[in-house]
mmCIF file of C-alpha atoms in Angstrom:
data_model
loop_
_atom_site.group_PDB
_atom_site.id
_atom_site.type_symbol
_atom_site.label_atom_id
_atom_site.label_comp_id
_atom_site.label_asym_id
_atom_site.label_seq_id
_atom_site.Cartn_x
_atom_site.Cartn_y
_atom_site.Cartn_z
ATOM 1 C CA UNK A 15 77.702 113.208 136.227
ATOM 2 C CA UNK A 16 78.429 113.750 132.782
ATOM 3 C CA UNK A 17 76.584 111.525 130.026
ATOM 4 C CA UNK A 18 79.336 110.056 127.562
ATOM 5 C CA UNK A 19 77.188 110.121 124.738
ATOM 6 C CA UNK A 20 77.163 113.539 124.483
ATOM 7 C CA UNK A 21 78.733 115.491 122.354
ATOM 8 C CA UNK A 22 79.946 118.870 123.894
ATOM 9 C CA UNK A 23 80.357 122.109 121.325
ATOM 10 C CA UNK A 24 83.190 124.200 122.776
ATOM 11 C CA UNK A 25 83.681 127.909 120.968
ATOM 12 C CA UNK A 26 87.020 128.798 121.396
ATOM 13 C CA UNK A 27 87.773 132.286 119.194
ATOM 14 C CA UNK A 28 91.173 132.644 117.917
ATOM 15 C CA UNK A 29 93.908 129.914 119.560
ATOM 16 C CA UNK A 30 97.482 129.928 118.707
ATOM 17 C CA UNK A 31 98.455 126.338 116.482
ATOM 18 C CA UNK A 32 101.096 124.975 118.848
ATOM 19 C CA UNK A 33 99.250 125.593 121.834
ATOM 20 C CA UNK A 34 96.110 124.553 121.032
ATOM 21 C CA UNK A 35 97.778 121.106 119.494
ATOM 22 C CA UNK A 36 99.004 120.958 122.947
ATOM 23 C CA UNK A 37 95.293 121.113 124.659
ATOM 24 C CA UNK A 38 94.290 118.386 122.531
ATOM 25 C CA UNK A 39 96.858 115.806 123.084
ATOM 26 C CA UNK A 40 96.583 116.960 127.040
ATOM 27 C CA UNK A 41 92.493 116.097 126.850
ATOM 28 C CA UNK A 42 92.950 112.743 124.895
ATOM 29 C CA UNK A 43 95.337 111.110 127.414
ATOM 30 C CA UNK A 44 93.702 112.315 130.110
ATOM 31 C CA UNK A 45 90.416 111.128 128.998
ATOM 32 C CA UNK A 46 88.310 107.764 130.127
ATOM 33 C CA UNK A 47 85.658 105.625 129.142
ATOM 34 C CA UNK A 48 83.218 108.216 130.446
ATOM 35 C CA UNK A 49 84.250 111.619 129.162
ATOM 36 C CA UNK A 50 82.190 113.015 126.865
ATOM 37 C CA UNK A 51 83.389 113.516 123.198
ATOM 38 C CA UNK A 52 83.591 116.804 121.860
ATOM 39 C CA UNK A 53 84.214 119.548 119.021
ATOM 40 C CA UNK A 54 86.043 122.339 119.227
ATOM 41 C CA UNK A 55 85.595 124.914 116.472
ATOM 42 C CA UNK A 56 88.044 127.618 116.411
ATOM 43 C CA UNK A 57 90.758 129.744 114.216
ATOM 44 C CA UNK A 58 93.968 130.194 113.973
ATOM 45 C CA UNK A 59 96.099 133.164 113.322
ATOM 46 C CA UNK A 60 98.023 132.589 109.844
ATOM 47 C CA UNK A 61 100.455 129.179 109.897
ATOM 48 C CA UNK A 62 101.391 126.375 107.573
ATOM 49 C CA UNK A 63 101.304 122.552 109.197
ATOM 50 C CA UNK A 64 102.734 119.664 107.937
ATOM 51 C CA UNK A 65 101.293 116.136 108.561
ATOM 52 C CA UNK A 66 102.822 113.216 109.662
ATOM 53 C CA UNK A 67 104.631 112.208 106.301
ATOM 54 C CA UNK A 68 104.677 115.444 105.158
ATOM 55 C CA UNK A 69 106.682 116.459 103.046
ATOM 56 C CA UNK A 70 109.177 119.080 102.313
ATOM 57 C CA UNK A 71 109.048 119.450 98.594
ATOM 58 C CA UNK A 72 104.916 120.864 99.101
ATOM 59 C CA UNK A 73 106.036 123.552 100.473
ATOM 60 C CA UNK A 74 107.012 126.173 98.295
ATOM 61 C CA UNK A 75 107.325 129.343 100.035
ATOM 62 C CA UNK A 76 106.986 129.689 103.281
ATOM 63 C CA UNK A 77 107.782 133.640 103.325
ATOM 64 C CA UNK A 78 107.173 134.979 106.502
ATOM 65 C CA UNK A 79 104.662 132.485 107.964
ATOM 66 C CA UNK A 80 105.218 129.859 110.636
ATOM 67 C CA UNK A 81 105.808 125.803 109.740
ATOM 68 C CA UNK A 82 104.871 123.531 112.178
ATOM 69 C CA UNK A 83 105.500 119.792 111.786
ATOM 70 C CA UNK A 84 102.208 118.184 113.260
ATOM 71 C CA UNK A 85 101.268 114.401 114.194
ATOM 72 C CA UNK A 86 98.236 114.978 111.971
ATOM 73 C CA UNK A 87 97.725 113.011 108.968
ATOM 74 C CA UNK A 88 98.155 114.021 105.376
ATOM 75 C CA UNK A 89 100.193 116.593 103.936
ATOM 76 C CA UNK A 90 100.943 120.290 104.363
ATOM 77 C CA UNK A 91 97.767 123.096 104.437
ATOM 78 C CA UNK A 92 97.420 126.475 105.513
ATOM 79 C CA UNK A 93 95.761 127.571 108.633
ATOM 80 C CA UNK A 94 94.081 131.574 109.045
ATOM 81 C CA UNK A 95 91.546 133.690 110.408
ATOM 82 C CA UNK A 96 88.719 133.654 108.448
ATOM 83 C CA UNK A 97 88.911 129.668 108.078
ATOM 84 C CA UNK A 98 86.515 127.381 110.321
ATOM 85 C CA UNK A 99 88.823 124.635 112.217
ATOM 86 C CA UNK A 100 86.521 121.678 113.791
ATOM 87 C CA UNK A 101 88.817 119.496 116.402
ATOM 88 C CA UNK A 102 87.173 115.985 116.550
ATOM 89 C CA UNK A 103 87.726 114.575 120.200
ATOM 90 C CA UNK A 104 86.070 111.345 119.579
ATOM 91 C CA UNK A 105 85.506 108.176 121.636
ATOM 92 C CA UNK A 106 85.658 105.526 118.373
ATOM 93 C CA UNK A 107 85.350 102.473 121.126
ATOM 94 C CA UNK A 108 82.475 104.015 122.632
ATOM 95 C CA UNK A 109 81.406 104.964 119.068
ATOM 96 C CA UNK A 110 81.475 101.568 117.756
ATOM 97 C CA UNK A 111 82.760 102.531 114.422
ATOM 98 C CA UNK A 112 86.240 102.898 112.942
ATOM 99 C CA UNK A 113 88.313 105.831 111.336
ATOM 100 C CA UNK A 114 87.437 105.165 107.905
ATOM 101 C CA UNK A 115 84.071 105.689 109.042
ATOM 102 C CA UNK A 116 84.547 108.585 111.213
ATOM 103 C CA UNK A 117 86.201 110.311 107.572
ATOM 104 C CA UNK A 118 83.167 109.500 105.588
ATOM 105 C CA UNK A 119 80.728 110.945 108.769
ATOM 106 C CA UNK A 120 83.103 114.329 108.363
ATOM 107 C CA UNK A 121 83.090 114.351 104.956
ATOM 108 C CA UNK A 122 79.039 113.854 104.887
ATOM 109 C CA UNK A 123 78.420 116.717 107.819
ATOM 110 C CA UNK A 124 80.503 118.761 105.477
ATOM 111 C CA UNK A 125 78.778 118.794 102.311
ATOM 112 C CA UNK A 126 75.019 118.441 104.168
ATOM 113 C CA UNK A 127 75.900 121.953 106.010
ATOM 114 C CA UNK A 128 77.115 123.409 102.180
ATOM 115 C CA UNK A 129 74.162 121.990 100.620
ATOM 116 C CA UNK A 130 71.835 124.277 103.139
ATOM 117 C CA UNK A 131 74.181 127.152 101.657
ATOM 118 C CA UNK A 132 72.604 126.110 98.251
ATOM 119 C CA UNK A 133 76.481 124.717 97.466
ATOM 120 C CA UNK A 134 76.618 121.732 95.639
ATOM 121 C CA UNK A 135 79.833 119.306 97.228
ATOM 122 C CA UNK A 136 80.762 115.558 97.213
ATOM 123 C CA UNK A 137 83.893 113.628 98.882
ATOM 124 C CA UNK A 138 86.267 111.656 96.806
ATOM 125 C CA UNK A 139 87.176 108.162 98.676
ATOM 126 C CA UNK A 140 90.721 108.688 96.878
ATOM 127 C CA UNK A 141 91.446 111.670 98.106
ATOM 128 C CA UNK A 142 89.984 113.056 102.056
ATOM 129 C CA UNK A 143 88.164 116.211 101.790
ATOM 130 C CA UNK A 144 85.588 118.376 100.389
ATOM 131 C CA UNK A 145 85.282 119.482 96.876
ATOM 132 C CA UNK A 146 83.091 121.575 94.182
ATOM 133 C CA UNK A 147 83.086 121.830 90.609
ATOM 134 C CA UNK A 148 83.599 124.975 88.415
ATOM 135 C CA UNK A 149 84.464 127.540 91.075
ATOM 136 C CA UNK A 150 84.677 131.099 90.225
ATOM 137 C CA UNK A 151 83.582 130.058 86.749
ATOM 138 C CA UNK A 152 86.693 127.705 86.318
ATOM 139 C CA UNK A 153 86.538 124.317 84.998
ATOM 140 C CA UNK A 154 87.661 121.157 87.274
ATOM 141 C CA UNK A 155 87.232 121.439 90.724
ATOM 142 C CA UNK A 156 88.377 122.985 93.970
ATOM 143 C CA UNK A 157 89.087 121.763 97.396
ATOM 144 C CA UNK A 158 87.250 123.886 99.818
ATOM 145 C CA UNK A 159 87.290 121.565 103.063
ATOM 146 C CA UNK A 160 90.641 120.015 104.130
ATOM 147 C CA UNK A 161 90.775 116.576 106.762
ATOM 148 C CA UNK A 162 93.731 115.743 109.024
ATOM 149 C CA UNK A 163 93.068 113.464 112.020
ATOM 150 C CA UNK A 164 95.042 111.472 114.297
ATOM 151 C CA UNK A 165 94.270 107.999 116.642
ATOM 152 C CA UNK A 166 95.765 107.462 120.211
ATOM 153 C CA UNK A 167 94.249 105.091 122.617
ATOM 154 C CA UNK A 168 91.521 104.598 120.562
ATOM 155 C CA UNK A 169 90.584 108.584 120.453
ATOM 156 C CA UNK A 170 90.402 111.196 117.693
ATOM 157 C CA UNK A 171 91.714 114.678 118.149
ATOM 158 C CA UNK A 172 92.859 116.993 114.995
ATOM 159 C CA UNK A 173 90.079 117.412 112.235
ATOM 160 C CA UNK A 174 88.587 119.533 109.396
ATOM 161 C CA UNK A 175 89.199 122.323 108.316
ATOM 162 C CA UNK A 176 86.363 124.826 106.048
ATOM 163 C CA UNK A 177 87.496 127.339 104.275
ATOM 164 C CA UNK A 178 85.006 130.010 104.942
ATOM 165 C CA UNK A 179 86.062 134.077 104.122
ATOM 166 C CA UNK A 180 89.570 134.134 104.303
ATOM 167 C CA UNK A 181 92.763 135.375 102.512
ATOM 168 C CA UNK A 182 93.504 132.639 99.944
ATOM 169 C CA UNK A 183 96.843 133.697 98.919
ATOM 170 C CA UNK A 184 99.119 131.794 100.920
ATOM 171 C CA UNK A 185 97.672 128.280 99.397
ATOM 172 C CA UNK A 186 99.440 129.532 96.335
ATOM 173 C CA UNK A 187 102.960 128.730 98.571
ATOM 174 C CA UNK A 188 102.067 124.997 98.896
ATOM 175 C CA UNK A 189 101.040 121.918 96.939
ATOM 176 C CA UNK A 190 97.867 122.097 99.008
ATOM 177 C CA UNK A 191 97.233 118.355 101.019
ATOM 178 C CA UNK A 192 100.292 117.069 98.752
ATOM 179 C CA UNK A 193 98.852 117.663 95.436
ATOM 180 C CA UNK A 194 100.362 119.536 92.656
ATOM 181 C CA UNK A 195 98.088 122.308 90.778
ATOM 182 C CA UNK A 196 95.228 121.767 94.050
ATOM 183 C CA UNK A 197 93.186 124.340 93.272
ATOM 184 C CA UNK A 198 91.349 125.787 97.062
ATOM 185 C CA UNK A 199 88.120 127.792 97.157
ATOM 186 C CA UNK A 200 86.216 129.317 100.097
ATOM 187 C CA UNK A 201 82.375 130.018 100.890
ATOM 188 C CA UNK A 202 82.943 133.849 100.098
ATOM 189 C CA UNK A 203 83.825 133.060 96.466
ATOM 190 C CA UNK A 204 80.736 131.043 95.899
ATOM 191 C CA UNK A 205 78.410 133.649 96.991
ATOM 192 C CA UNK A 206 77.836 132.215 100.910
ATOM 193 C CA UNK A 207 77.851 135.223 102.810
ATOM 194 C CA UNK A 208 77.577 133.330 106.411
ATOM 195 C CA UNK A 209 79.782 134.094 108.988
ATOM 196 C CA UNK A 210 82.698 131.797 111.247
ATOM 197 C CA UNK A 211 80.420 131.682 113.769
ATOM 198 C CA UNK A 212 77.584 130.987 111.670
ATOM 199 C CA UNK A 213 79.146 127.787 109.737
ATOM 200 C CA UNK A 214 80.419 126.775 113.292
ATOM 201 C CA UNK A 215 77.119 126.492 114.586
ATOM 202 C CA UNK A 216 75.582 124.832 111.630
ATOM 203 C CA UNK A 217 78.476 121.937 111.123
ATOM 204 C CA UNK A 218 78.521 121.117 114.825
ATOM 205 C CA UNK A 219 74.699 120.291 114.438
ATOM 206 C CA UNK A 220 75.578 117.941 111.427
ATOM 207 C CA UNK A 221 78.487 116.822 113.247
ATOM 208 C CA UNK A 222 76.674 115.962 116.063
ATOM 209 C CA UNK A 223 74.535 114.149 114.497
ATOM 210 C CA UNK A 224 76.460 112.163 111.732
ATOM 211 C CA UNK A 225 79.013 110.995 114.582
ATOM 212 C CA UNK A 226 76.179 110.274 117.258
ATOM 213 C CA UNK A 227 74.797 107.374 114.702
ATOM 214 C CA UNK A 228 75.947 103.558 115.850
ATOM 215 C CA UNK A 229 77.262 101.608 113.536
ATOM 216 C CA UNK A 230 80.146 100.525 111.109
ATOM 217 C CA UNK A 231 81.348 101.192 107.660
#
């Protein structure tokens, strides 16, 4: 029998948007009280997505890559190989904490695994995500880790989304997570030389253990 407390790591390469969407909402209503939460880390092949209250005005160029409205929250962002995407599948119930808690445990996993990089990254509780300071030798800072997460019968699916060694261009085409002049960044620009796979591997340990703590915030 499988132990609910676990927290199952499932690689799953390069998934199509739409369909994977799909897999998710399929696995959170079919779900009970003793399935075992888990993490899917993945990437997807180039694709914008809009949230929930998305909206239109963000995006300003779509050019020849997909839109998909999503049931995600927050704004528009840009999907692409070369980008680490974490699905959350999380039992908050079971968990015994709440969504503004589950954010902060993200956001925490996030810059703990960046900070073993030798990157320096905080959260802002005014804006979800990831940031650093003075990327590429520019002033202000850049967003390099991106949160969208949805709540049905008391379960998590969506989730992060680490910007890794990609092709940065097509943030340029959107006000990236609603906000005008957002500048992004990746791990490739700030010297990190680690791999998908690599990051994957390191995040779901701090996942695993940031969202395995009890407790409420």
């Amino acid at each position: 029998m499988s132990d609910p407390s676990q927290m199952i790591l499932r690689r799953m390469g390069l998934c199509d948007y739409t369909q994977t969407w799909a897999q998710m909402r399929a696995f959170t209503d079919q779900r009970t009280s003793e399935t075992p939460d888990q993490l899917w880390a993945l990437q997807h092949p180039p694709v914008f997505t809009q949230g929930q209250a998305g909206k239109p005005e963000h995006l300003l160029a779509a050019g020849n890559i997909p839109v998909v409205q999503s049931d995600r929250g927050g704004q528009i962002t840009y999907h692409g190989p070369g980008q680490l995407v974490m699905y959350v599948m999380v039992d908050l119930h079971r968990r015994g904490y709440g969504i503004r808690s589950l954010v902060t445990r993200i956001e925490g996993a996030i810059v703990t695994t960046l900070a073993g990089y030798g990157v320096t990254a905080y959260a802002d509780p005014d804006a979800p995500g990831v940031y650093v300071d003075d990327a590429g030798g520019l002033p202000g800072r850049a967003k390099i880790g991106s949160l969208g997460l949805r709540v049905r019968r008391g379960c998590t699916f969506h989730g992060l989304a680490l910007n890794v060694d990609m092709d940065m261009e097509p943030f340029l085409h959107i006000n990236p997570c609603g906000y005008i002049g957002q500048r992004m960044t990746q791990l490739a620009d700030l010297g990190c030389t680690r791999s998908v796979d690599d990051v994957a591997t390191d995040l779901a340990a701090q996942l695993q253990h940031a969202l395995g703590q009890p407790g409420k915030i």
